[in-house]
Coordinates of C-alpha atoms in Angstrom, one line a residue:
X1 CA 11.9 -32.1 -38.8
X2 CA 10.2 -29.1 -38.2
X3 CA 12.7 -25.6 -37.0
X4 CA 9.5 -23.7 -36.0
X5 CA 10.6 -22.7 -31.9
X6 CA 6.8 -22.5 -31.4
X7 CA 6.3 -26.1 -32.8
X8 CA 5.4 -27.8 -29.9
X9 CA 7.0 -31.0 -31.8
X10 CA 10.4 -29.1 -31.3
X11 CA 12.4 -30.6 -28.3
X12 CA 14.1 -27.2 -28.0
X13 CA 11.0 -25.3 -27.8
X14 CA 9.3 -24.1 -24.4
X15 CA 6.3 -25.3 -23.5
X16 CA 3.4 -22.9 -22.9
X17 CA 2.3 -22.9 -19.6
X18 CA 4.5 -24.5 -17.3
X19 CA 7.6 -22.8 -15.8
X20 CA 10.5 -23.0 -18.6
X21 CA 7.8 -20.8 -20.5
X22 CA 7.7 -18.4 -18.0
X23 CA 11.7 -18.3 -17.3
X24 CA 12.7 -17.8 -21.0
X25 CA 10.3 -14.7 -21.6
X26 CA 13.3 -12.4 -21.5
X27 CA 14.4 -14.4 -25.2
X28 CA 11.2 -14.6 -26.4
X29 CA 10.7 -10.5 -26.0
X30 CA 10.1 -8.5 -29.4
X31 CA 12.5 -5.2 -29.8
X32 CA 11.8 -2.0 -31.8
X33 CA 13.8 -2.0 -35.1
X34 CA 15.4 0.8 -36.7
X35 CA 17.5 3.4 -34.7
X36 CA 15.2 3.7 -31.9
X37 CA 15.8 -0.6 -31.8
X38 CA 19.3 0.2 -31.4
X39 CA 19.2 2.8 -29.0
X40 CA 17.5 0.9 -26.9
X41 CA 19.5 -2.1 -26.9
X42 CA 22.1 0.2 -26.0
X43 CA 20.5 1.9 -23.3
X44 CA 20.0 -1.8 -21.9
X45 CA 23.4 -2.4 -21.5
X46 CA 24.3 0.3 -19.6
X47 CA 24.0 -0.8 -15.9
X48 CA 21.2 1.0 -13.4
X49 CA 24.0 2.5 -11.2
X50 CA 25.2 4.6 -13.7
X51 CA 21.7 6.3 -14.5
X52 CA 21.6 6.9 -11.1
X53 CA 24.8 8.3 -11.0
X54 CA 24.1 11.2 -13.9
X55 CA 21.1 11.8 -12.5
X56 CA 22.9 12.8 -8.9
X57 CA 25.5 14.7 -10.7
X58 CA 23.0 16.2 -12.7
X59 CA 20.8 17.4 -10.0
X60 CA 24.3 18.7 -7.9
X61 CA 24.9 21.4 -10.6
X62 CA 21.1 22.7 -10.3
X63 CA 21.8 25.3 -7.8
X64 CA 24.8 27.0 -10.0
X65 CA 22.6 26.9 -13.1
X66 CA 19.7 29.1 -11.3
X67 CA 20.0 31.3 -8.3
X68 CA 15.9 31.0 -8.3
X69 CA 14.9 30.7 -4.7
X70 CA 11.5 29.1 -6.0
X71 CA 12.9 27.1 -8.2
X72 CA 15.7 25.4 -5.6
X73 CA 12.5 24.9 -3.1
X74 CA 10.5 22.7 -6.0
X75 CA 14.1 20.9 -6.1
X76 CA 14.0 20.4 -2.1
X77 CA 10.3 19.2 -2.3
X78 CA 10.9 17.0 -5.7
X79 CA 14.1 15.2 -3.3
X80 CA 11.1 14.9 -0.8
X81 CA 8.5 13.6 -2.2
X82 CA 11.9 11.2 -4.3
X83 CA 12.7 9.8 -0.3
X84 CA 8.9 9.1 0.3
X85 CA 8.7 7.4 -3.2
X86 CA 11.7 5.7 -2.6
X87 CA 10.8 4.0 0.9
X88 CA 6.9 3.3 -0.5
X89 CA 8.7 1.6 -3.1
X90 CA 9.8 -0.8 -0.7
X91 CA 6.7 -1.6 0.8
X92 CA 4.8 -1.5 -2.1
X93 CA 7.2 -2.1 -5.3
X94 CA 9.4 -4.9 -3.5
X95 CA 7.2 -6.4 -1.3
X96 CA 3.6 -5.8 -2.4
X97 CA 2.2 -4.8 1.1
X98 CA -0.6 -2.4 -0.2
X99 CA 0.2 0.3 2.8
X100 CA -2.4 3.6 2.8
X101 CA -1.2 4.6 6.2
X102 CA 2.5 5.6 5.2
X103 CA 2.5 9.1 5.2
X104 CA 1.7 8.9 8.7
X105 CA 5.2 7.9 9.0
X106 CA 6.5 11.2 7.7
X107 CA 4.1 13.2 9.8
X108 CA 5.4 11.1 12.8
X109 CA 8.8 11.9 12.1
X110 CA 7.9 15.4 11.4
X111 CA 6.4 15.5 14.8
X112 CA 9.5 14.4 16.5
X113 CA 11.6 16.2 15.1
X114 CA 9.3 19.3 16.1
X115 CA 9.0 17.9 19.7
X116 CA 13.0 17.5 20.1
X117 CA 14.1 20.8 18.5
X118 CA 11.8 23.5 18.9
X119 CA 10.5 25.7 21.8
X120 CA 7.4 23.2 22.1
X121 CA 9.0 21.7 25.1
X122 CA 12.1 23.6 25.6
X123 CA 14.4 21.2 24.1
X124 CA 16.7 22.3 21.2
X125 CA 18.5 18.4 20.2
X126 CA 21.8 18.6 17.9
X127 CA 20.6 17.6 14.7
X128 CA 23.0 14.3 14.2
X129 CA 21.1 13.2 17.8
X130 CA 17.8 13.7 16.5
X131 CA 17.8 12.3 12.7
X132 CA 18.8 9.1 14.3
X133 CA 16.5 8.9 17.2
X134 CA 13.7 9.7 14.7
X135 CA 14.3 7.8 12.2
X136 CA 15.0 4.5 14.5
X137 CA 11.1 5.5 16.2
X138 CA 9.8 5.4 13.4
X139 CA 11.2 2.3 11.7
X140 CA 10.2 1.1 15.4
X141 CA 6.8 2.1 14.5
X142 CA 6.1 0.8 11.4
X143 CA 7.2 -2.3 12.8
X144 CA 4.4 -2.3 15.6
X145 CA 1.9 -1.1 12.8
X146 CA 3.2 -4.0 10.7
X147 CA 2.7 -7.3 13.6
X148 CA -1.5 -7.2 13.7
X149 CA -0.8 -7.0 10.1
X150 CA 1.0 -10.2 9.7
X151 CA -1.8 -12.1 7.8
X152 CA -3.4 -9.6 6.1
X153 CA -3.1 -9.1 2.4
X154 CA -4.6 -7.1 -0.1
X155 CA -7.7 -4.9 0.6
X156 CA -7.5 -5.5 4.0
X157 CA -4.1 -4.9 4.9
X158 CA -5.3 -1.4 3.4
X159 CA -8.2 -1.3 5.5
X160 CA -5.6 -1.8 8.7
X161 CA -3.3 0.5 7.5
X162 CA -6.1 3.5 6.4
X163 CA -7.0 3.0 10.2
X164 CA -3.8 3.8 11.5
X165 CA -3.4 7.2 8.8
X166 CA -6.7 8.4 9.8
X167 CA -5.6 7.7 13.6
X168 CA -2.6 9.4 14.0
X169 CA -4.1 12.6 11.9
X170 CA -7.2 12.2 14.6
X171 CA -4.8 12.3 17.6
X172 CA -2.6 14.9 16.4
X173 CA -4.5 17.3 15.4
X174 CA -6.7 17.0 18.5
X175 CA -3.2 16.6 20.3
X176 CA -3.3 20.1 22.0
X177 CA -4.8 19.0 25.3
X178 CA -3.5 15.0 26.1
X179 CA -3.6 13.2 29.2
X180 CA -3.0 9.6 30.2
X181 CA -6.5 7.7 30.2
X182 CA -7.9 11.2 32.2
X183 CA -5.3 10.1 35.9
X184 CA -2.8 13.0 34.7
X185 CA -3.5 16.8 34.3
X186 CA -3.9 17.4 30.5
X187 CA -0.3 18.8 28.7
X188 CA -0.1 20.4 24.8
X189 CA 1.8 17.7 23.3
X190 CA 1.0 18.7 19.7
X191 CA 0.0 22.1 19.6
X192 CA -3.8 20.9 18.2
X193 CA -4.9 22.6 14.9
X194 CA -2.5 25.3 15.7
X195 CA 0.7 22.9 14.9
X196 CA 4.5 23.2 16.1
X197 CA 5.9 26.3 15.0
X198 CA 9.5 28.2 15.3
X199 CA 11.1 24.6 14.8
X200 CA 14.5 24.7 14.7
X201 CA 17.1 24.3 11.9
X202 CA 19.3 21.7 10.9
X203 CA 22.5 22.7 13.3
X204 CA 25.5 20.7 13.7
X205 CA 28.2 20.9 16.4
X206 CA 27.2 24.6 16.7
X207 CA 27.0 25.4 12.8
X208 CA 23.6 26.2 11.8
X209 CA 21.5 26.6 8.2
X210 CA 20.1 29.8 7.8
X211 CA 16.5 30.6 7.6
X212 CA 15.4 29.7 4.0
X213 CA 18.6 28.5 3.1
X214 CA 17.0 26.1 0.7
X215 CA 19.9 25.6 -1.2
X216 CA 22.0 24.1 1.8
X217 CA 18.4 21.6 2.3
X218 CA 18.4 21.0 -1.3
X219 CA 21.8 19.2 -0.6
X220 CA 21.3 17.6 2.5
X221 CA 18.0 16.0 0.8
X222 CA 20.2 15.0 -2.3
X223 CA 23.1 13.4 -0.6
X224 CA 20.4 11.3 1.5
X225 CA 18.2 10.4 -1.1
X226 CA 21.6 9.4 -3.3
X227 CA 22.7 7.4 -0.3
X228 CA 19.5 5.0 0.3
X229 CA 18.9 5.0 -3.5
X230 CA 22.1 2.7 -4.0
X231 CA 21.6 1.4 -0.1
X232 CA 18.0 -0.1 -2.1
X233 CA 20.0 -0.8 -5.1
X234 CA 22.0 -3.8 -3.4
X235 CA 19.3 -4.5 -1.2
X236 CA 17.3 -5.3 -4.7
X237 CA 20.0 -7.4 -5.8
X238 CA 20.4 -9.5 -2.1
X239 CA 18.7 -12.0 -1.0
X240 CA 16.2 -10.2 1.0
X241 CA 15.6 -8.0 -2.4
X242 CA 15.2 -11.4 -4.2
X243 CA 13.1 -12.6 -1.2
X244 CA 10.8 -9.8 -1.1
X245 CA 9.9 -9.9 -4.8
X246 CA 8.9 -13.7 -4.4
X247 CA 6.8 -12.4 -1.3
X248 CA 5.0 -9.8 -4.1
X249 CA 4.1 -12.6 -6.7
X250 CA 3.2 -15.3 -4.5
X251 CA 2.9 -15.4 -0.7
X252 CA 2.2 -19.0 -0.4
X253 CA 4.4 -19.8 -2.8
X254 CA 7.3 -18.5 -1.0
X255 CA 6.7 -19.7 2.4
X256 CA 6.4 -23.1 1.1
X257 CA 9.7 -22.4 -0.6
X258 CA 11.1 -21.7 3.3
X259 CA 11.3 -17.9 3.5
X260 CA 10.2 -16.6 6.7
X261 CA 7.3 -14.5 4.8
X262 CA 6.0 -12.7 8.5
X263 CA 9.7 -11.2 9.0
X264 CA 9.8 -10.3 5.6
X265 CA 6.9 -8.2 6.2
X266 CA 7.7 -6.7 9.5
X267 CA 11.4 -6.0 7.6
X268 CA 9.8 -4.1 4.4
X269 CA 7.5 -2.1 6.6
X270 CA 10.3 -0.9 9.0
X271 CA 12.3 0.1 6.1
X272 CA 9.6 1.9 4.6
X273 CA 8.8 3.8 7.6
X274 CA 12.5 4.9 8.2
X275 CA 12.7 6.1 4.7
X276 CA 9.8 8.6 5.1
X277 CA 10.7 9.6 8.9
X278 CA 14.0 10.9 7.5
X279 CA 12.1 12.8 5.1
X280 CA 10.0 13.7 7.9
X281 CA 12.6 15.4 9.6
X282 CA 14.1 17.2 6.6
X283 CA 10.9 18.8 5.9
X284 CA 10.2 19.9 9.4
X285 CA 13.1 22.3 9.4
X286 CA 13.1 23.4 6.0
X287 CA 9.5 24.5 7.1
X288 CA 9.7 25.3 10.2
X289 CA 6.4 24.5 11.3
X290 CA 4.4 20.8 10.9
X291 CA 0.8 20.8 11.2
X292 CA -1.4 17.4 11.1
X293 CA -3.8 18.7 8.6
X294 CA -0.5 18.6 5.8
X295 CA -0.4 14.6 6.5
X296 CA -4.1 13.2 6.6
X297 CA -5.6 11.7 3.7
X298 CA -7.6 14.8 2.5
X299 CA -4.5 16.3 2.0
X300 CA -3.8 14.6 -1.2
X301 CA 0.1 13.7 0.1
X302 CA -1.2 9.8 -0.3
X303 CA -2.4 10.1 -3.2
X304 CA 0.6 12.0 -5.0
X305 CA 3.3 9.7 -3.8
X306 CA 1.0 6.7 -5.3
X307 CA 1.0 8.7 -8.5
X308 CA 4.9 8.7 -8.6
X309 CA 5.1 5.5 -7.9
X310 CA 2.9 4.0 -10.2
X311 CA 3.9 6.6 -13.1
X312 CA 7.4 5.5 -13.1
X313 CA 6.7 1.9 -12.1
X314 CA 6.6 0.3 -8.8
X315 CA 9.5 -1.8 -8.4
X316 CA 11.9 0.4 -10.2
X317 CA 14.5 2.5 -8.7
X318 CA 14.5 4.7 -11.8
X319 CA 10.8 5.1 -11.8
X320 CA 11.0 6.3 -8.4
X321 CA 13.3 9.7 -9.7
X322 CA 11.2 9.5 -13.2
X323 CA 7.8 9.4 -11.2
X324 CA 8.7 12.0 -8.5
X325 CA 10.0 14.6 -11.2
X326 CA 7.3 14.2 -13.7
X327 CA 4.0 14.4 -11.2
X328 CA 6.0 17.3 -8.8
X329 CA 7.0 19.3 -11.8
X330 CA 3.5 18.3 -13.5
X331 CA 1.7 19.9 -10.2
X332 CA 4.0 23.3 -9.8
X333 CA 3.5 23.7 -13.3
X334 CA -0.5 23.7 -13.3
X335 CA -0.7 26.3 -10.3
X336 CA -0.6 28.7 -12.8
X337 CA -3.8 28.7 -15.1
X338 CA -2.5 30.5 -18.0
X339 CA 0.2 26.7 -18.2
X340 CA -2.8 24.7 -16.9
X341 CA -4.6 25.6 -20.1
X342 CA -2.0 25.1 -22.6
X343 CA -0.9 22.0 -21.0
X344 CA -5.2 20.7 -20.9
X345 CA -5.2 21.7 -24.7
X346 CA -2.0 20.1 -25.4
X347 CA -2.4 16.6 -24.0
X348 CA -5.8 16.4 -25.7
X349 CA -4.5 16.8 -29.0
X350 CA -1.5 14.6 -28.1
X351 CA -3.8 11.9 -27.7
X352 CA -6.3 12.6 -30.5
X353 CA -3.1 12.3 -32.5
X354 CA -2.0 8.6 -31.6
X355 CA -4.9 7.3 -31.4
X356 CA -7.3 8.1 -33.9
X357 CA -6.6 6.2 -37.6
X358 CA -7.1 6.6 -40.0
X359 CA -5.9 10.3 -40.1
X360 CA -8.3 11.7 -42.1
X361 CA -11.1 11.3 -39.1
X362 CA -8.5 13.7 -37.1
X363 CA -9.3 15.9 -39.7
X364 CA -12.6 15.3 -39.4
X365 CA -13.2 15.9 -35.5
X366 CA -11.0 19.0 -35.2
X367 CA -12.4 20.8 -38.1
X368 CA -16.0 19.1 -37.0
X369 CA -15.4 20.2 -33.0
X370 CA -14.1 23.6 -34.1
X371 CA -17.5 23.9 -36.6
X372 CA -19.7 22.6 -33.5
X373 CA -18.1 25.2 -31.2
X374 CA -18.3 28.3 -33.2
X375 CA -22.0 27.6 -34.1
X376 CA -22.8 26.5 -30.5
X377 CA -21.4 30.6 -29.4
X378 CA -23.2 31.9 -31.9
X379 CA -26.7 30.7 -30.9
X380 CA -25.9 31.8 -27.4
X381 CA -24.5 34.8 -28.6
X382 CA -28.0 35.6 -30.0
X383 CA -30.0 33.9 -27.3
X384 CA -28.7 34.8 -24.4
X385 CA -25.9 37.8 -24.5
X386 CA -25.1 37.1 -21.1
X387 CA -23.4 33.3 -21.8
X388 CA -20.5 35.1 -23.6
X389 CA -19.3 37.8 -21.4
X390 CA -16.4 35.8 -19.5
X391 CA -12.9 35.7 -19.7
X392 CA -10.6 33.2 -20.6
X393 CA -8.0 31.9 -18.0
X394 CA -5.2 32.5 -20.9
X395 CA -4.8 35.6 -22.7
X396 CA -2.6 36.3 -26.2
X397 CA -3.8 34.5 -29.3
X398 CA -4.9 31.2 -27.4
X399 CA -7.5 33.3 -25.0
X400 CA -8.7 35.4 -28.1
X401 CA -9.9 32.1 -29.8
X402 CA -11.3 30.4 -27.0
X403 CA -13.6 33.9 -26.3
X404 CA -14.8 33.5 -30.0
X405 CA -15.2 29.3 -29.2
X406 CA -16.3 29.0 -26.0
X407 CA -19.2 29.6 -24.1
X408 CA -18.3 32.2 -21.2
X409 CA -21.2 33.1 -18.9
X410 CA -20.2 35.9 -15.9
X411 CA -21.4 33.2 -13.6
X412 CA -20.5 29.9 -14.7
X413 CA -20.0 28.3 -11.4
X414 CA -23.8 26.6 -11.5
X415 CA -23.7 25.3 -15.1
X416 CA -20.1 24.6 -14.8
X417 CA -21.0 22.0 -12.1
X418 CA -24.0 20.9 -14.0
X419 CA -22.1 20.4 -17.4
X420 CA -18.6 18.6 -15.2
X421 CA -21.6 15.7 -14.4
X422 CA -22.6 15.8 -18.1
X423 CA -19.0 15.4 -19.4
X424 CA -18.8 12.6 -17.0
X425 CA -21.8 10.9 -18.7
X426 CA -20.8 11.8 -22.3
X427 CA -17.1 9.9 -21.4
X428 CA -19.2 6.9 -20.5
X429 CA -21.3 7.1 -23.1
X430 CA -18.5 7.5 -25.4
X431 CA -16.7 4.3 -23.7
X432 CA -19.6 2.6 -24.9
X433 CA -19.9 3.8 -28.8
X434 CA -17.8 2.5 -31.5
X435 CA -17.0 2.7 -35.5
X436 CA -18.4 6.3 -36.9
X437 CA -20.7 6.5 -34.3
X438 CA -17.5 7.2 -31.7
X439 CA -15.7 9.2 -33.8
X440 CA -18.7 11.4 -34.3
X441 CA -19.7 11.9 -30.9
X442 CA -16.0 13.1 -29.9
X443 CA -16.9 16.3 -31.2
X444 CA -19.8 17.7 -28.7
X445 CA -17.5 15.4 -26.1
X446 CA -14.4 17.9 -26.5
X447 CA -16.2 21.3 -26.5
X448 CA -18.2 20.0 -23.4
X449 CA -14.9 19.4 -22.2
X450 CA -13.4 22.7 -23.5
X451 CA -16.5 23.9 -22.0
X452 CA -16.3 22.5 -18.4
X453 CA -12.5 23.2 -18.0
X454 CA -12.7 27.3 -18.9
X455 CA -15.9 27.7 -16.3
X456 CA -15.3 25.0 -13.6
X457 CA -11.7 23.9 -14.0
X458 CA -9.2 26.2 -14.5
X459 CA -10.7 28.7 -11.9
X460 CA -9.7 25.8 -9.3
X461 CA -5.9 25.0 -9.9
X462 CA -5.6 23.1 -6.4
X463 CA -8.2 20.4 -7.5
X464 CA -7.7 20.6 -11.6
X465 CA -4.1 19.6 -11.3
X466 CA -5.1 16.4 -9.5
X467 CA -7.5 15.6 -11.8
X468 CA -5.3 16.1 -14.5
X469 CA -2.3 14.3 -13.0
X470 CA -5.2 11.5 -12.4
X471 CA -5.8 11.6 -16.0
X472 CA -2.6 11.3 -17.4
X473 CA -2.4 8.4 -14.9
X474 CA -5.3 6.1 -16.6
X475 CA -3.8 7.0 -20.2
X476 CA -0.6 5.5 -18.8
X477 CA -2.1 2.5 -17.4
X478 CA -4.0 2.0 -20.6
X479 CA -0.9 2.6 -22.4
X480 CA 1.7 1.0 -19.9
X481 CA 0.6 -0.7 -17.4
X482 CA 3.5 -1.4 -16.1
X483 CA 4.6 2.4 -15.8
X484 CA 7.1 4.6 -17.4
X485 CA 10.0 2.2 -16.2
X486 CA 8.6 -0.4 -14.8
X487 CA 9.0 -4.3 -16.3
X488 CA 6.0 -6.4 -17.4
X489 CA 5.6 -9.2 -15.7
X490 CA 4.5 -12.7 -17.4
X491 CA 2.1 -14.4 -15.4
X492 CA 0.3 -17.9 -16.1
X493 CA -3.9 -17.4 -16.2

């Protein structure tokens, strides 16, 4: 009798494609040998709540490591962007409600909390009256956003929700002269483009934060986020957590299965939506001022808390904290051109490394791109003095060689447009090649690209370190799929 498990003549053996297949995936599942095997086997066993656990004692003892009053405020804004992850998470990770309006949530709560404790109106709220008041609003609201939205899935559920983003940016930022339908004299309810400004801080039974105190915010925003983070934790392991994942993989499924799929919905949304109006508030007084053009989608807010997410893995709890670090730190770290470059040079020959083989064509491109490059400045050294009379973004030993290697013109902001659109083409192109033929056109591919990021690039920080945060993005979900921390998922095709 045959011992093979995959022999379908086995009795003991799963069958492929029905559900006892599916269910015993976990035991089918290949592990890494050696030490990293083991360490990972052990890692496994340690349970999630712990991680969390060193991770919030580690982050606790920031502020006595570094008196660094930037580096407390990139704490305060990593725990922010951590709460909007977190409560997106929900929405999206748990119960797979694709929702592009969510950061008007945080700009709502922003709002509020601007309209209740500020000299907007006059009113100056306690702070444990108006974190509540918000928050509940806007759970309320995501709620209302979330009934027309009942039966819609997928792209156009987006669609619904991009309406309401792109509405309550619209209204708030044209919010400076309101009325009711044009019957009642028009009031400043928002302050227009000009925002809410002089908002007050966090205060409590008479005790107030200073001014810039970020260190105090850094804590309130760490002892929140630690709070919902095992709050989501049980709700994962409930029946609503269990509920809302069957919701994610199979809609139908699940309401044929008797869970009430529509409250579901309106239940994931709400929660969402209260997650990023407490954030909401806590950025409004660490700030000071709110302004609608900080939460429409040009702003790029969307867009980075959808990077978290899907870096560390939607779904995961841990991928929320990975996520938020790695893209936050990723972005302060690229402001400054000088890093920008190193890190640009770095991750391409990070990835030349794993993934060309055999090793001697990485010998071949970098001594072949380095070749192509020097020849390339010499001709237009020769041919046209002009092309080599920039500087590089990076100085020291780095910005000496790229001078010698790199085209430079004084006014590189035409051909540096005109050669972004030809490195766009070349990728393609590239994408399209294979064998020697690949390998071989990597070389003009990389100085192009060396070439486009010292004239175009790296003279823009604001828009490179989206692009390159973008980047590392589609590696990853060549790579991983699934994200950093994320778990694959076994589905029947």
């Amino acid at each position: 009798m045959s011992t093979d498990p995959t022999d379908p003549a086995n009795p003991e053996s799963p069958r492929v494609g029905v559900d006892e297949w599916v269910a015993s995936h976990e035991q089918r599942r290949t592990h890494r040998s050696g030490f990293a095997g083991v360490v990972e086997r052990e890692l496994a066993r340690v349970p999630s709540p712990a991680f969390y656990l060193g991770f919030g004692v580690a982050a606790a003892i920031l502020p006595a490591v570094t008196s660094n009053g930037y580096v407390i405020n990139v704490g305060v804004n990593t725990l922010l962007y951590m709460l909007l992850a977190l409560g997106l998470n929900i929405t999206v990770g748990y119960a797979g409600l694709l929702d592009l309006g969510y950061v008007a949530f945080y700009g709502f709560a922003a709002y509020g909390y601007a309209m209740l404790a500020s000299p907007q109106f006059g009113l100056h709220w306690d702070t444990l009256a108006v974190i509540p008041l918000v928050v509940v609003a806007t759970a309320i609201l995501g709620l209302l956003v979330a009934l027309p939205s009942r039966r819609l899935v997928g792209d156009y559920l987006a669609i619904v929700t991009l309406f309401f983003g792109e509405l309550f940016a619209t209204v708030y930022q044209n919010g400076e002269s309101m009325s009711l339908l044009g019957f009642t004299k028009p009031h400043n309810i928002t302050g227009g483009p000009n925002g809410i400004v002089n908002i007050d801080q966090f205060h409590v039974f008479g005790a107030r934060i200073g001014a810039l105190n970020y260190t105090a915010y850094y804590y309130v925003a760490l002892v929140f986020f630690m709070v919902l983070l095992f709050a989501a934790y049980l709700v994962d392991h409930s029946r609503t957590g269990r509920a809302w994942r069957s919701l994610r993989e199979d809609p139908l499924a699940a309401e044929l299965m008797g869970m009430p799929v529509n409250r579901l919905k309106l239940i994931a949304f709400a929660c969402g939506a209260g997650i990023a109006g407490l954030a909401g508030t806590i950025f409004a007084a660490v700030n000071t001022a709110v302004f609608a053009s900080e939460f429409d989608f040009t702003s790029g807010l969307l867009i980075i808390v959808y990077a978290m997410l899907i870096l560390g893995g939607a779904g995961s709890l841990g991928g929320v904290i990975v996520g938020a670090l790695v893209v936050n730190v990723s972005l302060e770290v690229l402001r400054d051109p000088g890093h920008a470059t190193w890190v640009f040079y770095v991750l391409i020959a990070a990835t030349l490394v794993a993934k060309l083989r055999p090793w001697r064509w990485l010998a071949v491109i970098a001594a072949g791109t380095v070749g192509f490059g020097f020849a390339v400045h010499a001709i237009v050294s020769a041919v046209w003095p002009r092309g080599v009379h920039g500087q590089a973004a990076v100085g020291g030993v780095l910005g000496s060689g790229l001078s010698h290697w790199v085209i430079l013109p004084s006014n590189p902001v035409t051909i540096g447009n005109v050669a972004f659109i030809s490195l766009v083409l070349a990728v393609l192109v590239l994408t399209l090649l294979k064998g020697w033929a690949q390998k071989l056109a990597m070389i003009p591919t990389l100085y192009l690209a060396a070439f486009v990021w010292e004239n175009r690039l790296v003279v823009e920080p604001s828009i490179t370190r989206l692009i390159l945060v973008g980047v590392i993005l589609i590696v990853l979900m060549n790579a991983r799929p699934q994200g950093l921390l994320g778990t694959s998922r076994v589905e029947i095709v």
